[in-house]
Coordinates of C-alpha atoms and ligand atoms in Angstrom, one line a residue:
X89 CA 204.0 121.2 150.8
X90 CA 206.1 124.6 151.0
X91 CA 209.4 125.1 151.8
X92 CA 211.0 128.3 153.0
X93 CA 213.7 128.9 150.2
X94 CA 216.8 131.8 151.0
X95 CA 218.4 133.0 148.1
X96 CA 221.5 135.4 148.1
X97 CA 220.7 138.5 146.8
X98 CA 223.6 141.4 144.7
X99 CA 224.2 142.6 148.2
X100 CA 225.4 138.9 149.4
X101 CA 222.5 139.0 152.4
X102 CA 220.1 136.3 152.5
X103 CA 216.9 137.5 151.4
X104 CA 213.3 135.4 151.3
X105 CA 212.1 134.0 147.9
X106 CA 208.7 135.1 147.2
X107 CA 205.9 132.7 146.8
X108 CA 203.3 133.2 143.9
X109 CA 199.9 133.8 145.5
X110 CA 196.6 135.3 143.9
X111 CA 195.3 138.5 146.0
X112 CA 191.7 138.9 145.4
X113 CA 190.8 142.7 147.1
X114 CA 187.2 141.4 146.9
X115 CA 183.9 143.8 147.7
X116 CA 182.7 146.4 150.3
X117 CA 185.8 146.7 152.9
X118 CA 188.1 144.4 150.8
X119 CA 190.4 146.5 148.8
X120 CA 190.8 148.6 152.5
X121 CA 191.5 145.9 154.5
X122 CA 193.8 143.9 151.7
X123 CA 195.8 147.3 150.8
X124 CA 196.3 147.4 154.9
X125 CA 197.3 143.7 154.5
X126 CA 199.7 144.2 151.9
X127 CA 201.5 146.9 153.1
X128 CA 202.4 145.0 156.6
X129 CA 203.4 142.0 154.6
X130 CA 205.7 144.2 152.3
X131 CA 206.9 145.6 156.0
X132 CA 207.6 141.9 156.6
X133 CA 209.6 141.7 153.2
X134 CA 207.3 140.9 151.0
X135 CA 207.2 136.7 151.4
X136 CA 204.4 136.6 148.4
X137 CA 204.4 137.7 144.6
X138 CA 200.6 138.8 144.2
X139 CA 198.8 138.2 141.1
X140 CA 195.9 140.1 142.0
X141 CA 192.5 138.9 140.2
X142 CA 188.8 139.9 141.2
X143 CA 185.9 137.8 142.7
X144 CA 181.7 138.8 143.9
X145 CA 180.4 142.0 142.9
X146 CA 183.4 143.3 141.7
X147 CA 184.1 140.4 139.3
X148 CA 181.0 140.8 137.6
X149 CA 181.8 144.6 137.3
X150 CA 185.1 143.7 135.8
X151 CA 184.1 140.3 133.7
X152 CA 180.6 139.8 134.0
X153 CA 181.4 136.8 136.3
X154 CA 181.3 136.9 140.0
X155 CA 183.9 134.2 140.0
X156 CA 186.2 134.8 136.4
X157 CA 187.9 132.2 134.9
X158 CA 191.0 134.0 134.8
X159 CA 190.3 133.9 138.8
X160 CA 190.2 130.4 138.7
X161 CA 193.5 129.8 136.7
X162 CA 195.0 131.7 138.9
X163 CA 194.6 130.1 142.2
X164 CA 194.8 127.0 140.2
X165 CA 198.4 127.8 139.5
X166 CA 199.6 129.3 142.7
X167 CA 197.3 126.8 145.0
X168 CA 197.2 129.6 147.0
X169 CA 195.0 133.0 147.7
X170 CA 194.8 135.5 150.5
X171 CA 190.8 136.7 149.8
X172 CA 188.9 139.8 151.2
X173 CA 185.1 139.5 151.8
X174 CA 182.9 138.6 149.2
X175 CA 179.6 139.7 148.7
X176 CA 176.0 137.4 148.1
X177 CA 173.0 138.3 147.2
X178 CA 170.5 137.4 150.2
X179 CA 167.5 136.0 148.8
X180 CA 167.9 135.6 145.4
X181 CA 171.1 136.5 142.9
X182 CA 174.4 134.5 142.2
X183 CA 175.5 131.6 144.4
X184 CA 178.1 132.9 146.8
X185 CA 181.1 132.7 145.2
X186 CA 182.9 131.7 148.4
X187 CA 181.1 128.5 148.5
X188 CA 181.8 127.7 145.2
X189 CA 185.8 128.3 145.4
X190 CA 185.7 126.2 148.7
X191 CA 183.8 123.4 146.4
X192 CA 185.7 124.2 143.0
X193 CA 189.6 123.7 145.4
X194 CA 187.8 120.6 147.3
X195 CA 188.8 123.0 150.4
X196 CA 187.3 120.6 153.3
X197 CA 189.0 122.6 156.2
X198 CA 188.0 126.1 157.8
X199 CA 190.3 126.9 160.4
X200 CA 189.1 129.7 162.8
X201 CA 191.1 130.1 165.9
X202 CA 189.6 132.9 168.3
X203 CA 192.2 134.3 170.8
X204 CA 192.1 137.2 173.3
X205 CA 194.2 140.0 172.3
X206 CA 192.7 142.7 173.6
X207 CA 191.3 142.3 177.1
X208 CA 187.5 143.0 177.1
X209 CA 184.9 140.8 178.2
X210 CA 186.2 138.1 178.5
X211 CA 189.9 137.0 178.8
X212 CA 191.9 134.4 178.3
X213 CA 189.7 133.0 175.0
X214 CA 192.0 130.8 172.9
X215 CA 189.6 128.2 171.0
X216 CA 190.0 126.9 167.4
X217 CA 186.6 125.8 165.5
X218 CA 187.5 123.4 162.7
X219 CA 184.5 123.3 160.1
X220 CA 183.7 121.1 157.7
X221 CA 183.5 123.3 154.8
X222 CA 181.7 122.0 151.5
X223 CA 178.8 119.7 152.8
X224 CA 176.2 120.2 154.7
X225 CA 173.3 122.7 154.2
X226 CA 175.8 124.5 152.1
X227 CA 175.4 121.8 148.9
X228 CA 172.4 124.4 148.6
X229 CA 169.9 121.7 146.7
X230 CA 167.2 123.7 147.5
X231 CA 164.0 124.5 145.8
X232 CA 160.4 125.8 145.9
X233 CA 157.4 123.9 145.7
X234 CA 153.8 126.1 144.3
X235 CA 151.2 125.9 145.5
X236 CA 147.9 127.2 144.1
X237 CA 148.8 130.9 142.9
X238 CA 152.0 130.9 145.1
X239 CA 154.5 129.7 143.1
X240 CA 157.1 129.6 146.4
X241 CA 154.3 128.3 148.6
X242 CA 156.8 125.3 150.3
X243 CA 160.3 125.6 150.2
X244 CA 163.0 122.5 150.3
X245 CA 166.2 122.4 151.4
X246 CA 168.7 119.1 151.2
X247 CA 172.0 118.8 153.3
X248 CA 174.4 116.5 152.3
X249 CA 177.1 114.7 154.6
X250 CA 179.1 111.5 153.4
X251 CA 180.7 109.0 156.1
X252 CA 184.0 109.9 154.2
X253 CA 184.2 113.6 154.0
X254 CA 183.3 113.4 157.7
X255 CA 186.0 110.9 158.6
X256 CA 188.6 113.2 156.6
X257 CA 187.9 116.6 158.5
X258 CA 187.5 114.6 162.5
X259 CA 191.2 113.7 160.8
X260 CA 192.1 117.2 160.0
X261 CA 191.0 118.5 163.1
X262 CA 192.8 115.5 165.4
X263 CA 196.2 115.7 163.2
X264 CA 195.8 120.1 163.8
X265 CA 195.3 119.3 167.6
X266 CA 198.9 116.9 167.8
X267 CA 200.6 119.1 165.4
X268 CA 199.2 122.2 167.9
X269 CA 199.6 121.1 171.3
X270 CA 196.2 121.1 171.7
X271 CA 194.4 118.4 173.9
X272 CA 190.9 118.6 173.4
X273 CA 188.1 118.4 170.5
X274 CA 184.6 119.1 171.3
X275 CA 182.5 117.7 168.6
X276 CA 179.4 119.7 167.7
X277 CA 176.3 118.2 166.6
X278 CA 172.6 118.4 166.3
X279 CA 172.1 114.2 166.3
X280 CA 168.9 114.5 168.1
X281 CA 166.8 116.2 165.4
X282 CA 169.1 116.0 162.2
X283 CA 169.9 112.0 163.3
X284 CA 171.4 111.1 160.1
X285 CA 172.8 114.5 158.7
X286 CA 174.9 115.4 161.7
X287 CA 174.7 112.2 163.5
X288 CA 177.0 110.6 161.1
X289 CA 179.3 113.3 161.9
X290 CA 179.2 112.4 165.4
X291 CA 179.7 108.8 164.5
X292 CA 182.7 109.6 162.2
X293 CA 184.3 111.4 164.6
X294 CA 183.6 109.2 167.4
X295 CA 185.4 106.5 165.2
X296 CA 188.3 108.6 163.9
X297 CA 188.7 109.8 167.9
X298 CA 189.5 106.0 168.9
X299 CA 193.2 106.3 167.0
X300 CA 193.9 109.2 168.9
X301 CA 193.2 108.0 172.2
X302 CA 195.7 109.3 174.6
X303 CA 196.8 111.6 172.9
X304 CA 194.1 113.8 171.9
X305 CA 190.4 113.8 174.2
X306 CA 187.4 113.9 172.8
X307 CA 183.4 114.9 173.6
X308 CA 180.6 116.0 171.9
X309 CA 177.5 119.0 172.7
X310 CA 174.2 119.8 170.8
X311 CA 174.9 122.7 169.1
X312 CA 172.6 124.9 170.8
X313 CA 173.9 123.6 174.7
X314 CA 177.2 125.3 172.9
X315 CA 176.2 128.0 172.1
X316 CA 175.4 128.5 175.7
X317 CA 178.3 127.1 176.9
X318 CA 180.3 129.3 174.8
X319 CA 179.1 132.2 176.4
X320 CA 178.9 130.8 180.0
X321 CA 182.2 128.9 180.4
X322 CA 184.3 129.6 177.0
X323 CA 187.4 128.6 178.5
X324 CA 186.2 124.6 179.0
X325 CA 187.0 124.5 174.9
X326 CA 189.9 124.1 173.5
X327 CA 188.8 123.1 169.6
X328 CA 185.4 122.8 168.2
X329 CA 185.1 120.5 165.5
X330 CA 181.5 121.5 163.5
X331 CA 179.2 120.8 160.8
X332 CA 179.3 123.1 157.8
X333 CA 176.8 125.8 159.3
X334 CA 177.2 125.2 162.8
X335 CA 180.8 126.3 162.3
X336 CA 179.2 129.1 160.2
X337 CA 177.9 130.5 163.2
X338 CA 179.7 129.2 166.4
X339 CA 183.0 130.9 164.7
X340 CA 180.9 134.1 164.6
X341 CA 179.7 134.0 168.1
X342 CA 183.2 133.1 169.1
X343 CA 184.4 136.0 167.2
X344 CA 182.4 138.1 169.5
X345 CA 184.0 136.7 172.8
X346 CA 187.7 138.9 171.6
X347 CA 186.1 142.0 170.5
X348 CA 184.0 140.9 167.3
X349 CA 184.5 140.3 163.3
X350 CA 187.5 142.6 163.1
X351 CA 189.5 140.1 165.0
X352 CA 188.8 136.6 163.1
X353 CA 191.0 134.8 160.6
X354 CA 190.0 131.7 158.8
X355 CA 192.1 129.4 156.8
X356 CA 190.4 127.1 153.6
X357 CA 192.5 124.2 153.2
X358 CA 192.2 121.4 150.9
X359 CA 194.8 118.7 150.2
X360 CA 196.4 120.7 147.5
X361 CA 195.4 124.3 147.9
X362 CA 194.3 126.6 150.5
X363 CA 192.9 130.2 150.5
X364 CA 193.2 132.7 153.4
X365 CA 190.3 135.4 154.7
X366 CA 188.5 136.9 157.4
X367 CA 185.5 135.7 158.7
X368 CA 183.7 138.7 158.1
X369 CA 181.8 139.9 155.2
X370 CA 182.3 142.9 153.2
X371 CA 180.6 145.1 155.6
X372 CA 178.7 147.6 153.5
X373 CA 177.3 149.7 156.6
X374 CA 181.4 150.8 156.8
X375 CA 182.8 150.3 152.8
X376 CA 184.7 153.1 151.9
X377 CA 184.5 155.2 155.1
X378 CA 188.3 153.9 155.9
X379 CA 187.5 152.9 159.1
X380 CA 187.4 149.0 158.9
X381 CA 189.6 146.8 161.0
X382 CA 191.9 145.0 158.9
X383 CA 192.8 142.5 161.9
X384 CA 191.1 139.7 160.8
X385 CA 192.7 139.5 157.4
X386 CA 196.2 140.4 158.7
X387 CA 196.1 137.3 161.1
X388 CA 194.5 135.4 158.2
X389 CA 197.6 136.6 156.7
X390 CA 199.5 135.4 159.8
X391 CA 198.0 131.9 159.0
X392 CA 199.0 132.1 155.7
X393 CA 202.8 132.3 156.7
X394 CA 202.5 129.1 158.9
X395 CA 200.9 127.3 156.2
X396 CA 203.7 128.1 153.5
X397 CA 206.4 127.4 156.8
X398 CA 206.9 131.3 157.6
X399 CA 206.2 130.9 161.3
X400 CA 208.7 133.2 162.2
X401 CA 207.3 136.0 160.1
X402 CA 204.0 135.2 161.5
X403 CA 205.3 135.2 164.7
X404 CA 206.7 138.6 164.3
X405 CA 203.2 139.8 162.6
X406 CA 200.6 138.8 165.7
X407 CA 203.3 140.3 168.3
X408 CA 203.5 143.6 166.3
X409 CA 199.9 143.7 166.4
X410 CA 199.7 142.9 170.2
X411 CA 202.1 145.7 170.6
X412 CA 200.1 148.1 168.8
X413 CA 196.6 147.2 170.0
X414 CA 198.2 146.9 173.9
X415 CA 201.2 148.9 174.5
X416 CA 200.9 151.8 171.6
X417 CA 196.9 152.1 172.5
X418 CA 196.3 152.3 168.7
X419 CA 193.4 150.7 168.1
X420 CA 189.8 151.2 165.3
X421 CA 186.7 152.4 166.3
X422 CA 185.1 148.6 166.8
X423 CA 187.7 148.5 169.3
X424 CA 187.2 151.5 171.0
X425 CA 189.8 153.2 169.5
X426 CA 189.9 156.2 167.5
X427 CA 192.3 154.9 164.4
X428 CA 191.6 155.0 161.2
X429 CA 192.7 151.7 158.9
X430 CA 195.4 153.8 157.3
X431 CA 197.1 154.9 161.1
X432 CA 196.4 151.3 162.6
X433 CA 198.5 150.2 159.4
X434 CA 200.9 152.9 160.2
X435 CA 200.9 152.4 163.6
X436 CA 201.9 148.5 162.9
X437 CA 204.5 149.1 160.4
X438 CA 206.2 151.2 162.5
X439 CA 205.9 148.4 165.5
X440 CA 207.8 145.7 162.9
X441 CA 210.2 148.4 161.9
X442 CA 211.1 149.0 165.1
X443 CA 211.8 145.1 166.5
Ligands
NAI698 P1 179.6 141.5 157.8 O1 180.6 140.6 158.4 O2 180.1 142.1 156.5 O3 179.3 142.7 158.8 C1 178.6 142.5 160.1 C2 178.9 143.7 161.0 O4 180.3 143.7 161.4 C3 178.7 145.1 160.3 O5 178.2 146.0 161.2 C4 180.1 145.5 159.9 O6 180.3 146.9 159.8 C5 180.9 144.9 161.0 N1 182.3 144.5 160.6 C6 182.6 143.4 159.8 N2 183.9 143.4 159.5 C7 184.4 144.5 160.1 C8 185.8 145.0 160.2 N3 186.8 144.4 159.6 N4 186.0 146.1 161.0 C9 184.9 146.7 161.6 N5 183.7 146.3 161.5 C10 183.4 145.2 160.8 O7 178.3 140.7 157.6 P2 177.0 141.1 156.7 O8 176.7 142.5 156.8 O9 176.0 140.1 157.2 O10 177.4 140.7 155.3 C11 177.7 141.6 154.2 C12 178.1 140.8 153.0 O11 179.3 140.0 153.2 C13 177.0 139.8 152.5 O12 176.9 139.9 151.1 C14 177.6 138.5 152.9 O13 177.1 137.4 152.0 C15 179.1 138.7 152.7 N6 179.9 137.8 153.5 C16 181.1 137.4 152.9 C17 181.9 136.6 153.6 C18 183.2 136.2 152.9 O14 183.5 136.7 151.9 N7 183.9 135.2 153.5 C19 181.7 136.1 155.0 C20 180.4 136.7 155.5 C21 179.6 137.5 154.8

């Protein structure tokens, strides 16, 4: 869909031809861990023109709206956003704007690879969880029934799957496992209990698996024999491929396997527009305290470049991190470091400065 485009610039060098994206600095940690972001990319030479434009709480502060329209133009022109954490209500409040821009950009696909980079408990982790991304639990139809005097006395939830939009992501996630060199998919289901909701995601997938015989194996595990697994033996997965809130919360878990939320990316793609974050949320125990790992949304960042076929900048973006986190020892405190945001930012700068 993207093509890396060289122009000449005054100086007659080659120079790289930005690409419009919309930056949304989001809630809690998001402006910290997006200014970090920027600032490496700008070290990379700048690949994206930003049009920066608010979401959550902070686009009620600025518009009354926790997703703006003028949000929604934007990414609507550029088909293409790099996102910090947005904050929900739990409970009650607005519908989480996330969901809603993964519904409003039909983005079906959540990419969230989980690799070892720094060695802790367990090395050698290098799994990618595709999710299905707008069905599910996540359609939210959900409501309260009264009862007597108690007006939320019995409460209802509806999940919806569709034979289609299950076919199309087992699709995704084979065609990502050729493109990838990757050999198997573990399919993740609960088809004992929840026989038609997630067993006709095992059943789509089983189906879709048969054209890729060969190249690409295939298997399936109750969700809750993974989450075991994941902890016992994480190595015998190379991609999970999950319902919507399974993914939710296996990418989590798998987060924690190579040192926890600081370290997870995630990619939202749709067939015409895709929008780049962290998995974590805008962690308000930390906001403002400058002391949040901006890993996650730097490797999200990293995605970002292979999506829009910048793989050599994102090449040169996770080894500059590596570098920093392995051979300078610079490292946050959820790492066991002792760097602020601002000197791990520093401290990678100067790493792609120096290559
Ligand atoms: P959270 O991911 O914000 O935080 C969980 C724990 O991880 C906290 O202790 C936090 O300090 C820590 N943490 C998270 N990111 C970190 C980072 N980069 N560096 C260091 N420590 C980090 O999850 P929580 O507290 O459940 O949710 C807070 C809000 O974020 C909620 O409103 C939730 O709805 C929202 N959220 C938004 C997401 C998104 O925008 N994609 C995803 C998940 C949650």
């Amino acid at each position: 869909m993207y093509h890396v485009c060289i122009q000449e610039d005054p100086m007659n060098s080659p120079t790289l031809k930005q690409i419009p994206a919309t930056l949304i600095p989001g809630d809690g940690i998001g402006p910290e861990v997006v200014e970090a972001t920027v600032k490496v990319l700008d070290a990379l030479g700048s690949p994206f023109s930003w049009d920066i434009q608010q979401a959550g709480v902070a686009g009620v502060a600025s518009a009354g709206d926790p997703l703006p329209a003028a949000t929604l133009t934007s990414i609507r022109k550029n088909k293409l956003a790099l996102k910090g954490p947005l904050t929900t209500p739990i409970g009650e409040g607005f519908r989480s704007s996330n969901v809603r821009l993964r519904e409003e950009f039909q983005l079906y696909a959540n990419v969230r690879p989980a690799v070892t980079i720094v060695p802790g408990r367990f090395e050698d982790i290098d799994i990618v969880l595709v999710r299905e991304n707008i069905g599910g639990f996540y359609v939210a139809h959900e409501y309260y029934i009264p009862v007597g005097d108690d007006p939320r006395a019995v409460a209802v939830s509806t999940g919806i799957n569709t034979r289609e939009a299950c076919k199309k992501i087992a699709r995704f996630a084979f065609e990502y496992a050729v493109k990838n060199g990757r050999k198997k998919i573990t399919v993740v289901h609960k088809a004992n209990i929840l026989k038609a909701l997630t067993g006709i995601f095992l059943e789509a997938a089983r189906e879709i698996a048969r054209e890729y015989e060969g190249k690409v194996q295939m298997n399936d595990m109750i969700v809750d024999a993974c989450a075991m697994q994941l902890v016992l033996n994480p190595w015998q997965f190379d991609m999970l491929l999950c319902t919507n809130l399974f993914g939710d919360i296996l990418s989590d878990q798998m987060a924690g396997l190579v040192g926890g939320l600081g370290m997870a990316p995630g990619a939202n793609i749709g067939d015409d527009c895709a929008i780049f974050e962290a998995v974590h949320g805008s962690a308000p125990d930390i906001a403002g305290k400058g002391i949040a790992n901006p890993i996650s949304l730097l490797l999200a960042a990293g995605q970002m470049l292979d999506h829009v076929g910048h793989q050599d900048l994102a090449l040169r973006l996770r080894t500059a991190i590596t570098d920093t986190l392995n051979k300078d020892h610079v490292a946050t405190g959820d790492l066991k470091g002792k760097a602020s945001t601002r000197e791990f930012t520093e401290a990678i700068i100067r790493r792609l400065q120096a290559a």
